XYZ file of C-alpha atoms in Angstrom:
427
model
C 78.523 40.017 49.960
C 75.264 39.019 51.606
C 75.372 36.099 54.027
C 72.191 34.746 52.477
C 73.240 32.956 49.294
C 71.649 30.459 46.933
C 73.606 27.614 45.373
C 71.929 25.781 42.542
C 68.607 27.415 43.429
C 68.746 26.227 47.063
C 69.298 28.109 50.283
C 72.313 27.260 52.439
C 71.523 24.884 55.294
C 71.181 26.205 58.823
C 74.539 24.568 59.642
C 76.274 26.501 56.854
C 74.745 29.778 58.027
C 75.801 28.997 61.603
C 79.403 28.330 60.562
C 79.586 31.503 58.472
C 78.143 33.577 61.294
C 80.663 32.230 63.831
C 83.632 34.005 62.313
C 83.068 34.946 58.710
C 86.537 36.513 58.352
C 88.164 33.131 58.831
C 86.495 31.613 55.777
C 87.968 33.986 53.222
C 91.379 32.336 52.790
C 92.217 30.850 49.437
C 91.099 27.290 48.776
C 91.077 25.068 45.736
C 87.898 25.846 43.767
C 85.496 22.969 43.106
C 85.873 21.255 39.761
C 83.483 22.309 36.962
C 80.257 20.336 37.047
C 80.451 19.605 40.801
C 76.887 19.078 42.123
C 75.509 22.003 44.182
C 75.181 19.791 47.271
C 78.882 18.928 47.219
C 79.825 22.577 46.717
C 77.743 23.439 49.750
C 79.475 20.742 51.832
C 82.915 22.038 50.792
C 81.938 25.571 51.815
C 80.778 24.307 55.227
C 83.846 22.138 55.845
C 86.548 24.564 54.637
C 84.884 27.471 56.417
C 84.810 25.479 59.644
C 88.503 24.542 59.263
C 89.569 28.182 58.880
C 87.353 29.233 61.772
C 88.719 26.501 64.030
C 92.337 27.361 63.236
C 91.775 31.041 63.916
C 89.864 30.404 67.148
C 92.331 27.836 68.509
C 95.252 30.192 67.810
C 93.456 33.046 69.596
C 92.792 30.838 72.645
C 96.406 29.592 72.746
C 95.387 25.928 72.552
C 97.380 23.133 70.987
C 95.777 20.340 68.978
C 96.501 17.989 71.871
C 94.661 20.266 74.294
C 91.631 20.370 71.990
C 91.601 16.565 71.860
C 91.894 16.468 75.661
C 88.842 18.706 75.984
C 86.874 16.424 73.686
C 87.884 13.412 75.755
C 86.966 15.078 79.076
C 83.449 15.842 77.797
C 82.862 12.306 76.533
C 83.580 12.822 72.808
C 85.879 10.865 70.521
C 89.214 12.763 70.667
C 89.609 12.322 66.889
C 86.317 14.112 66.129
C 88.037 17.300 64.914
C 91.135 15.721 63.330
C 89.947 16.254 59.704
C 89.609 19.974 60.477
C 92.874 20.297 62.427
C 94.997 18.567 59.781
C 95.607 20.782 56.728
C 96.742 17.727 54.758
C 93.134 16.489 54.557
C 92.057 18.018 51.240
C 88.289 17.608 51.666
C 87.162 17.397 55.293
C 83.597 16.133 55.776
C 80.729 18.608 56.015
C 79.955 19.562 59.645
C 77.113 17.656 61.244
C 74.785 18.640 64.035
C 76.736 16.395 66.423
C 80.007 18.078 65.488
C 78.617 21.570 66.055
C 77.207 20.508 69.430
C 80.648 19.145 70.363
C 82.248 22.493 69.491
C 79.678 24.324 71.584
C 80.102 21.962 74.541
C 83.919 22.156 74.737
C 83.915 25.951 74.311
C 86.175 26.138 71.245
C 83.518 27.942 69.216
C 80.320 29.711 70.148
C 77.986 27.656 68.003
C 74.245 27.871 68.640
C 72.267 24.632 68.372
C 71.036 24.180 64.802
C 68.931 21.823 62.755
C 70.573 20.425 59.665
C 67.885 20.832 57.073
C 67.386 22.937 53.974
C 65.063 25.787 54.803
C 64.616 29.427 53.762
C 66.003 32.011 56.164
C 64.604 35.511 56.292
C 67.217 38.181 55.538
C 66.134 40.169 58.586
C 67.011 37.200 60.833
C 70.676 37.571 59.824
C 70.997 41.165 60.943
C 72.549 41.883 64.337
C 70.021 43.415 66.686
C 70.892 44.789 70.138
C 69.337 43.174 73.159
C 67.913 46.427 74.461
C 64.532 47.479 73.161
C 63.366 51.034 72.578
C 64.542 53.247 75.445
C 60.947 54.229 76.222
C 60.080 50.598 76.955
C 61.020 48.738 80.090
C 62.597 45.298 79.904
C 62.132 42.418 82.274
C 64.966 42.565 84.784
C 67.593 39.873 84.148
C 66.306 38.949 80.696
C 69.439 39.975 78.799
C 71.885 38.415 81.274
C 71.400 34.842 80.061
C 70.803 35.751 76.424
C 74.317 37.040 75.779
C 76.118 34.396 73.705
C 79.349 33.487 75.478
C 81.457 30.503 76.469
C 82.792 32.135 79.617
C 80.240 30.412 81.839
C 81.354 26.861 81.125
C 82.157 24.992 84.358
C 85.827 24.650 85.268
C 86.707 20.978 84.753
C 90.399 21.226 85.643
C 91.850 21.206 89.141
C 90.812 19.303 92.235
C 87.312 17.849 92.544
C 85.555 18.619 95.860
C 85.121 15.854 98.432
C 81.347 16.229 98.025
C 81.485 15.128 94.365
C 79.084 12.195 93.830
C 80.517 9.307 91.836
C 78.621 7.610 89.038
C 78.945 5.492 85.886
C 81.346 7.059 83.382
C 83.745 8.476 85.983
C 87.339 7.254 86.182
C 89.033 6.909 89.560
C 92.811 7.100 89.920
C 94.111 4.891 92.757
C 97.751 5.248 93.865
C 99.268 2.883 96.460
C 102.732 3.594 97.889
C 104.912 2.201 100.682
C 105.375 -1.543 101.085
C 103.954 -1.962 97.589
C 103.803 0.462 94.670
C 100.801 0.412 92.339
C 98.856 2.879 90.234
C 95.493 2.061 88.680
C 92.932 3.921 86.570
C 89.565 2.401 87.457
C 86.466 3.199 85.363
C 83.103 3.113 87.122
C 80.995 0.516 85.316
C 77.374 1.026 84.303
C 76.416 -1.098 87.302
C 78.231 1.332 89.622
C 81.320 -0.739 90.511
C 85.060 -0.337 90.203
C 87.323 -3.398 90.009
C 90.620 -3.137 91.914
C 93.183 -5.840 90.991
C 93.679 -8.365 93.848
C 90.931 -6.610 95.850
C 87.827 -7.192 93.728
C 84.633 -5.246 93.051
C 83.833 -2.172 95.109
C 80.444 -0.435 94.932
C 80.944 3.326 94.417
C 77.798 4.611 92.697
C 76.224 7.411 94.729
C 79.178 7.755 97.102
C 80.997 11.036 97.493
C 84.707 11.093 96.869
C 85.258 11.518 100.611
C 83.066 8.508 101.445
C 84.946 6.342 98.931
C 88.250 7.321 100.503
C 86.990 6.170 103.906
C 85.701 2.856 102.547
C 88.977 2.107 100.775
C 90.709 1.635 104.152
C 88.691 -1.493 104.878
C 88.788 -2.842 101.291
C 92.530 -2.355 100.796
C 93.366 -3.333 104.377
C 92.144 -6.891 103.732
C 94.857 -7.366 101.106
C 97.589 -4.938 102.154
C 98.228 -5.190 105.893
C 100.185 -1.944 105.931
C 97.038 0.083 105.025
C 95.817 1.453 108.347
C 94.655 4.771 109.712
C 97.177 6.765 111.662
C 100.870 7.524 111.606
C 101.907 3.863 111.856
C 100.726 2.935 108.359
C 103.447 1.456 106.161
C 101.316 1.481 103.015
C 99.423 4.573 101.957
C 96.920 5.236 99.198
C 95.136 8.099 97.540
C 92.056 8.244 95.338
C 91.273 11.080 92.947
C 89.163 11.719 89.877
C 90.618 11.254 86.416
C 88.079 11.618 83.642
C 84.691 13.010 84.612
C 81.456 11.701 83.169
C 78.965 13.806 81.229
C 75.460 14.393 82.597
C 72.391 14.729 80.403
C 69.878 17.244 81.748
C 66.631 18.642 80.370
C 65.627 22.313 80.336
C 61.970 23.036 79.634
C 59.153 25.495 80.285
C 59.433 29.222 79.582
C 63.073 29.045 78.461
C 64.729 30.547 75.380
C 66.162 27.286 73.963
C 64.421 24.297 75.580
C 66.026 20.936 75.015
C 68.491 18.335 76.227
C 71.989 19.428 77.242
C 75.198 17.597 78.086
C 76.899 19.235 81.050
C 79.872 18.438 83.224
C 79.064 16.758 86.562
C 80.628 19.768 88.299
C 78.259 22.111 86.439
C 75.772 24.124 88.469
C 72.264 25.225 87.621
C 73.605 28.491 86.200
C 75.780 26.660 83.654
C 72.733 24.862 82.259
C 70.671 28.067 82.167
C 73.368 29.910 80.233
C 73.433 27.074 77.685
C 69.640 27.279 77.326
C 69.528 31.091 77.056
C 67.736 31.580 80.387
C 64.067 32.382 80.992
C 62.003 34.155 78.354
C 60.019 37.325 79.052
C 57.155 35.044 80.129
C 59.335 32.922 82.406
C 59.803 33.186 86.147
C 63.107 34.371 87.596
C 61.919 33.755 91.149
C 60.774 30.131 91.047
C 63.056 27.953 88.885
C 62.436 24.277 89.682
C 65.024 21.489 89.601
C 63.126 18.193 89.370
C 64.601 14.781 90.062
C 62.641 11.551 89.935
C 59.368 13.399 89.376
C 59.625 15.691 92.402
C 61.039 19.157 92.990
C 64.369 18.979 94.837
C 65.321 22.661 94.530
C 63.328 25.870 94.091
C 65.689 28.611 92.975
C 65.318 32.388 93.108
C 67.583 33.812 90.377
C 67.439 37.244 92.021
C 69.879 35.729 94.557
C 72.371 35.548 91.690
C 71.382 38.700 89.817
C 71.163 41.031 92.829
C 73.324 39.449 95.522
C 76.000 37.556 93.579
C 75.147 34.114 94.968
C 76.419 31.763 92.252
C 74.112 28.911 93.424
C 77.164 26.647 93.363
C 75.632 24.351 95.987
C 73.004 23.149 93.512
C 74.627 20.356 91.526
C 72.913 18.650 88.630
C 72.615 14.885 88.296
C 71.882 12.760 85.208
C 68.249 13.058 84.144
C 67.505 16.233 86.112
C 64.785 18.460 84.666
C 65.084 22.235 85.002
C 61.568 23.638 84.668
C 60.850 27.366 84.378
C 57.159 28.180 84.974
C 55.288 31.307 83.898
C 56.293 34.369 85.909
C 54.454 35.514 89.006
C 53.239 39.061 89.660
C 55.222 41.589 87.634
C 55.465 45.274 88.573
C 57.275 48.035 86.681
C 59.240 50.936 88.130
C 60.557 53.893 86.154
C 61.888 57.375 86.686
C 64.564 58.329 89.212
C 65.834 54.881 90.180
C 69.111 53.215 89.279
C 67.606 50.301 87.289
C 64.178 51.077 85.794
C 62.741 47.728 84.710
C 59.956 45.195 85.160
C 60.440 43.105 88.298
C 58.783 39.942 89.547
C 57.557 40.139 93.133
C 56.699 37.421 95.594
C 53.409 37.752 97.536
C 55.120 39.061 100.689
C 57.206 41.729 98.943
C 56.239 45.403 98.976
C 57.055 48.754 97.397
C 60.213 48.960 99.522
C 61.485 45.658 98.108
C 60.775 46.881 94.569
C 62.806 50.065 95.121
C 65.675 47.977 96.505
C 65.569 45.658 93.481
C 65.777 48.762 91.273
C 69.015 49.807 92.980
C 67.402 52.535 95.085
C 66.503 56.129 94.183
C 68.926 58.418 92.370
C 70.132 61.714 93.826
C 67.448 63.898 92.137
C 64.575 61.625 93.269
C 61.595 63.223 95.002
C 61.161 60.942 98.008
C 58.044 62.609 99.389
C 55.911 61.466 96.494
C 56.001 58.232 94.534
C 53.079 57.508 92.228
C 51.592 54.027 91.857
C 49.296 53.664 88.841
C 47.049 50.627 89.227
C 44.511 48.898 87.020
C 41.621 47.913 89.266
C 40.461 44.303 89.447
C 37.323 43.734 87.427
C 35.079 43.427 90.491
C 36.218 46.866 91.740
C 35.678 48.819 88.530
C 32.883 51.338 88.034
C 31.635 52.865 84.775
C 34.472 55.058 83.504
C 36.710 54.170 86.465
C 39.126 51.323 85.806
C 42.376 52.870 87.060
C 43.508 54.596 90.243
C 46.577 56.613 91.192
C 48.073 56.156 94.653
C 50.627 58.608 96.068
C 53.122 57.222 98.579
C 55.824 58.948 100.619
C 58.943 56.887 100.000
C 60.746 58.756 102.782
C 58.117 57.547 105.261
C 58.319 53.991 103.925
C 62.094 53.972 104.442
C 61.692 55.208 108.033
C 58.908 52.711 108.750
C 59.191 49.597 106.507
C 55.995 48.155 108.005
C 54.042 50.955 106.315
C 55.212 49.949 102.828
C 52.147 49.175 100.691
C 51.731 45.860 98.924
C 51.687 45.972 95.129
C 49.414 44.271 92.617
C 50.324 42.645 89.332
C 50.593 45.288 86.609
C 51.260 48.223 88.953
C 53.396 50.955 87.400
C 55.539 52.834 89.941
C 56.947 56.244 88.978
C 59.650 58.048 90.952
C 59.829 61.719 89.941
C 62.772 64.111 90.053
C 62.700 67.061 92.432
C 62.302 69.597 89.617
C 60.274 67.296 87.381
C 57.472 66.600 89.828
C 53.975 66.904 88.350
């Protein structure tokens, strides 16, 4: 049966299509049919809701999660823990139709891989529902790294369990667990207020906004020591304390520019730049992989080269996002293609100081059959260098010589097409 269906002369909403596409096999179980004369809109809502229930049950079972664990995930990401209860409880005969907020919650907590959708009635082309591979025609080169971020997955969500690093910066929405032992025994869960304070019973207000967890721990000696005389540094302390993070806040960040799915995203405070880029689908073919900007307060605080991640495995974990950060992806810089006897033929973005040798390294180096004595660079001449009938040139370069003497590596221009021939296929 085609996924594109009309009910009462109307197309299914984008939300209904999204739910069906998540896991269509889960929506085939038997359900009570709608009563005769039910309005088409209500039928559509029942299809959405019952399909989502079956999908949720199947997905949660596959992940080995209990209902309590699902509610805990919702709570940790700032959602009402009862958000999914109508879909988890089979005794609810008619769960409400899924909303955009509900689908975003599912996507955020990683229970289902739900793309962001707009809840409105609109026609959908049949060809948009067909599964198309990421790779284009084999004769065409793709921009290097383009398909890495466009693979739909929930495996790149930040890990929110376990210990929080001492460098974690506290802010409104966090909850701090304070445990005091020794002469006195107390345990408190202290939310950070919107003004940036925590309130410790018998101690009073303590300013924590912008402090790291390690800095807070140091300050607590003086604050607690005024009330509990046994709180001192060193082995002679008769009262000890510990501070840790309970619930983590949720940060709102913005991803814009040449990005696949620009918009606003809710991310964990321990999320890195890569987590946000995976949510947004990464740069488009027009976007830069070498100059991703993280902007804070109207100025650039980080300039990121994604080739560090794609080629060298640097996970950029030191770049932490804060509330209100803007991730801006500008138009790409100079792009050069390389094809033939290299490991990764593709289109690469080069910085002004990079040469042919850097391009070959980005491409994984030459293969065994490569002819290293002759590499051809086909170049379109700048307009001021063209003559009648002459708008292109071909430059032959000895790659073997370039490897021996890197200083001799020629610079490349935007649009250059580098070809590495095989020993027997040289022309």
